[in-house]
Amino acid sequence: EPRADAIRSMVELRTAMGPDIAARAAMRRDDDALPRLSAVVERMTAVPRGELVVLQKLSMELWRILVDSSGNVAYALLFNTLDHAYGGVADVVAPALASELTDLAGYRALVRAVAARDARAARRVAARMLAHGEAGMDVLLEGAARSFAQGGG
C-alpha cells in the first residue's frame, strides 16, 4: 500500500517538471516524434468512456515521447521512477486524474504546440493540464487522510 506522502511527492514532481519537459520537447523534438504523439492522442480518443486506467497508460506513453524529445537525461530518469511508481497505484489514482486524463482537447493542444515548436504554449498547456490532475489528487489524498484519521486506515 503506497504512502500518501509518497503519492503527494510524485504528483508535485510531475506538476513541477511536466511544463518544462513539454517546452523542451517543443524546442528539441525531431520529426518522428510528431506522428507518434498524434497516434497516442488518437488512441486516447478511441478509449471507451470511464476507462481511466487505459487513458492513464496512454497519457504516460505520450509523456514518455515528450520526455525522450526533451533530450534531458535527468528528466528521463525521474520519469522512469514516476512511471514505475504510478504502475502500482494506477487503479487508485486514475479516478483522481479524470479531469486531466479526459481532456483530449488539452492533449491535442499540447501536441500542436510541440509540432509548432512553440515552447511557451507547450509549457502553458502542460501546466494547465497537470494542475487539473494535481487538484484531483489533492482531493483524493485529503479524503484518504480524513478516512485514516477517522480510523478507516
PDB file of C-alpha atoms in Angstrom, residues 55-143:
ATOM      1  CA  LEU A  55      -6.229   6.597 -20.539  1.00  0.00           C
ATOM      2  CA  GLN A  56      -3.600   6.912 -17.843  1.00  0.00           C
ATOM      3  CA  LYS A  57      -1.379   4.339 -19.557  1.00  0.00           C
ATOM      4  CA  LEU A  58      -1.743   6.179 -22.862  1.00  0.00           C
ATOM      5  CA  SER A  59      -1.031   9.508 -21.161  1.00  0.00           C
ATOM      6  CA  MET A  60       2.159   8.039 -19.717  1.00  0.00           C
ATOM      7  CA  GLU A  61       3.077   6.825 -23.222  1.00  0.00           C
ATOM      8  CA  LEU A  62       2.577  10.357 -24.570  1.00  0.00           C
ATOM      9  CA  TRP A  63       4.651  11.839 -21.758  1.00  0.00           C
ATOM     10  CA  ARG A  64       7.410   9.277 -22.405  1.00  0.00           C
ATOM     11  CA  ILE A  65       7.632  10.554 -26.002  1.00  0.00           C
ATOM     12  CA  LEU A  66       7.774  14.128 -24.699  1.00  0.00           C
ATOM     13  CA  VAL A  67      10.464  13.210 -22.162  1.00  0.00           C
ATOM     14  CA  ASP A  68      12.524  11.489 -24.850  1.00  0.00           C
ATOM     15  CA  SER A  69      12.028  14.501 -27.125  1.00  0.00           C
ATOM     16  CA  SER A  70      13.154  16.880 -24.381  1.00  0.00           C
ATOM     17  CA  GLY A  71      16.663  15.468 -24.617  1.00  0.00           C
ATOM     18  CA  ASN A  72      17.041  15.727 -20.839  1.00  0.00           C
ATOM     19  CA  VAL A  73      18.542  12.593 -19.275  1.00  0.00           C
ATOM     20  CA  ALA A  74      17.657  13.660 -15.721  1.00  0.00           C
ATOM     21  CA  TYR A  75      14.004  14.045 -16.719  1.00  0.00           C
ATOM     22  CA  ALA A  76      14.123  10.588 -18.291  1.00  0.00           C
ATOM     23  CA  LEU A  77      15.422   9.087 -15.040  1.00  0.00           C
ATOM     24  CA  LEU A  78      12.776  10.882 -12.980  1.00  0.00           C
ATOM     25  CA  PHE A  79      10.054   9.893 -15.428  1.00  0.00           C
ATOM     26  CA  ASN A  80      11.097   6.244 -15.191  1.00  0.00           C
ATOM     27  CA  THR A  81      10.722   6.474 -11.421  1.00  0.00           C
ATOM     28  CA  LEU A  82       7.289   8.082 -11.712  1.00  0.00           C
ATOM     29  CA  ASP A  83       6.167   5.565 -14.327  1.00  0.00           C
ATOM     30  CA  HIS A  84       7.207   2.663 -12.109  1.00  0.00           C
ATOM     31  CA  ALA A  85       5.532   4.182  -9.041  1.00  0.00           C
ATOM     32  CA  TYR A  86       2.277   5.001 -10.856  1.00  0.00           C
ATOM     33  CA  GLY A  87       2.112   1.480 -12.231  1.00  0.00           C
ATOM     34  CA  GLY A  88       1.475   0.166  -8.742  1.00  0.00           C
ATOM     35  CA  VAL A  89      -1.301   2.619  -7.932  1.00  0.00           C
ATOM     36  CA  ALA A  90      -2.914   3.248 -11.341  1.00  0.00           C
ATOM     37  CA  ASP A  91      -6.323   1.953 -10.316  1.00  0.00           C
ATOM     38  CA  VAL A  92      -6.301   4.175  -7.216  1.00  0.00           C
ATOM     39  CA  VAL A  93      -5.050   7.401  -8.779  1.00  0.00           C
ATOM     40  CA  ALA A  94      -6.693   7.252 -12.227  1.00  0.00           C
ATOM     41  CA  PRO A  95     -10.105   8.435 -10.959  1.00  0.00           C
ATOM     42  CA  ALA A  96      -8.435  11.389  -9.223  1.00  0.00           C
ATOM     43  CA  LEU A  97      -6.758  12.301 -12.520  1.00  0.00           C
ATOM     44  CA  ALA A  98     -10.004  12.029 -14.508  1.00  0.00           C
ATOM     45  CA  SER A  99     -10.270  15.708 -15.469  1.00  0.00           C
ATOM     46  CA  GLU A 100      -6.707  15.641 -16.797  1.00  0.00           C
ATOM     47  CA  LEU A 101      -6.954  12.248 -18.494  1.00  0.00           C
ATOM     48  CA  THR A 102     -10.201  13.060 -20.297  1.00  0.00           C
ATOM     49  CA  ASP A 103      -9.004  16.478 -21.530  1.00  0.00           C
ATOM     50  CA  LEU A 104      -8.456  15.316 -25.101  1.00  0.00           C
ATOM     51  CA  ALA A 105      -8.583  18.912 -26.352  1.00  0.00           C
ATOM     52  CA  GLY A 106      -5.714  19.657 -23.983  1.00  0.00           C
ATOM     53  CA  TYR A 107      -3.675  16.737 -25.285  1.00  0.00           C
ATOM     54  CA  ARG A 108      -4.321  17.869 -28.857  1.00  0.00           C
ATOM     55  CA  ALA A 109      -3.287  21.446 -27.974  1.00  0.00           C
ATOM     56  CA  LEU A 110      -0.112  20.110 -26.368  1.00  0.00           C
ATOM     57  CA  VAL A 111       0.772  18.106 -29.483  1.00  0.00           C
ATOM     58  CA  ARG A 112       0.019  21.145 -31.690  1.00  0.00           C
ATOM     59  CA  ALA A 113       2.310  23.329 -29.580  1.00  0.00           C
ATOM     60  CA  VAL A 114       5.105  20.772 -29.755  1.00  0.00           C
ATOM     61  CA  ALA A 115       4.583  20.395 -33.520  1.00  0.00           C
ATOM     62  CA  ALA A 116       4.789  24.180 -33.934  1.00  0.00           C
ATOM     63  CA  ARG A 117       7.918  24.300 -31.752  1.00  0.00           C
ATOM     64  CA  ASP A 118       6.040  26.764 -29.542  1.00  0.00           C
ATOM     65  CA  ALA A 119       7.735  26.185 -26.202  1.00  0.00           C
ATOM     66  CA  ARG A 120       5.694  28.818 -24.378  1.00  0.00           C
ATOM     67  CA  ALA A 121       2.375  27.344 -25.494  1.00  0.00           C
ATOM     68  CA  ALA A 122       3.568  23.805 -24.692  1.00  0.00           C
ATOM     69  CA  ARG A 123       4.585  24.924 -21.193  1.00  0.00           C
ATOM     70  CA  ARG A 124       1.254  26.710 -20.663  1.00  0.00           C
ATOM     71  CA  VAL A 125      -0.916  23.816 -21.871  1.00  0.00           C
ATOM     72  CA  ALA A 126       1.053  21.246 -19.868  1.00  0.00           C
ATOM     73  CA  ALA A 127       0.861  23.373 -16.723  1.00  0.00           C
ATOM     74  CA  ARG A 128      -2.911  23.748 -17.064  1.00  0.00           C
ATOM     75  CA  MET A 129      -3.474  20.044 -17.661  1.00  0.00           C
ATOM     76  CA  LEU A 130      -1.213  18.913 -14.837  1.00  0.00           C
ATOM     77  CA  ALA A 131      -2.828  21.414 -12.447  1.00  0.00           C
ATOM     78  CA  HIS A 132      -6.173  19.670 -13.049  1.00  0.00           C
ATOM     79  CA  GLY A 133      -4.591  16.360 -12.152  1.00  0.00           C
ATOM     80  CA  GLU A 134      -2.905  17.786  -9.088  1.00  0.00           C
ATOM     81  CA  ALA A 135      -6.202  19.249  -7.850  1.00  0.00           C
ATOM     82  CA  GLY A 136      -7.880  15.860  -8.241  1.00  0.00           C
ATOM     83  CA  MET A 137      -5.041  14.144  -6.412  1.00  0.00           C
ATOM     84  CA  ASP A 138      -5.253  16.693  -3.586  1.00  0.00           C
ATOM     85  CA  VAL A 139      -8.930  15.783  -3.121  1.00  0.00           C
ATOM     86  CA  LEU A 140      -8.073  12.066  -3.129  1.00  0.00           C
ATOM     87  CA  LEU A 141      -5.267  12.486  -0.607  1.00  0.00           C
ATOM     88  CA  GLU A 142      -7.325  14.738   1.673  1.00  0.00           C
ATOM     89  CA  GLY A 143     -10.102  12.135   1.637  1.00  0.00           C
TER      90      GLY A 143
END
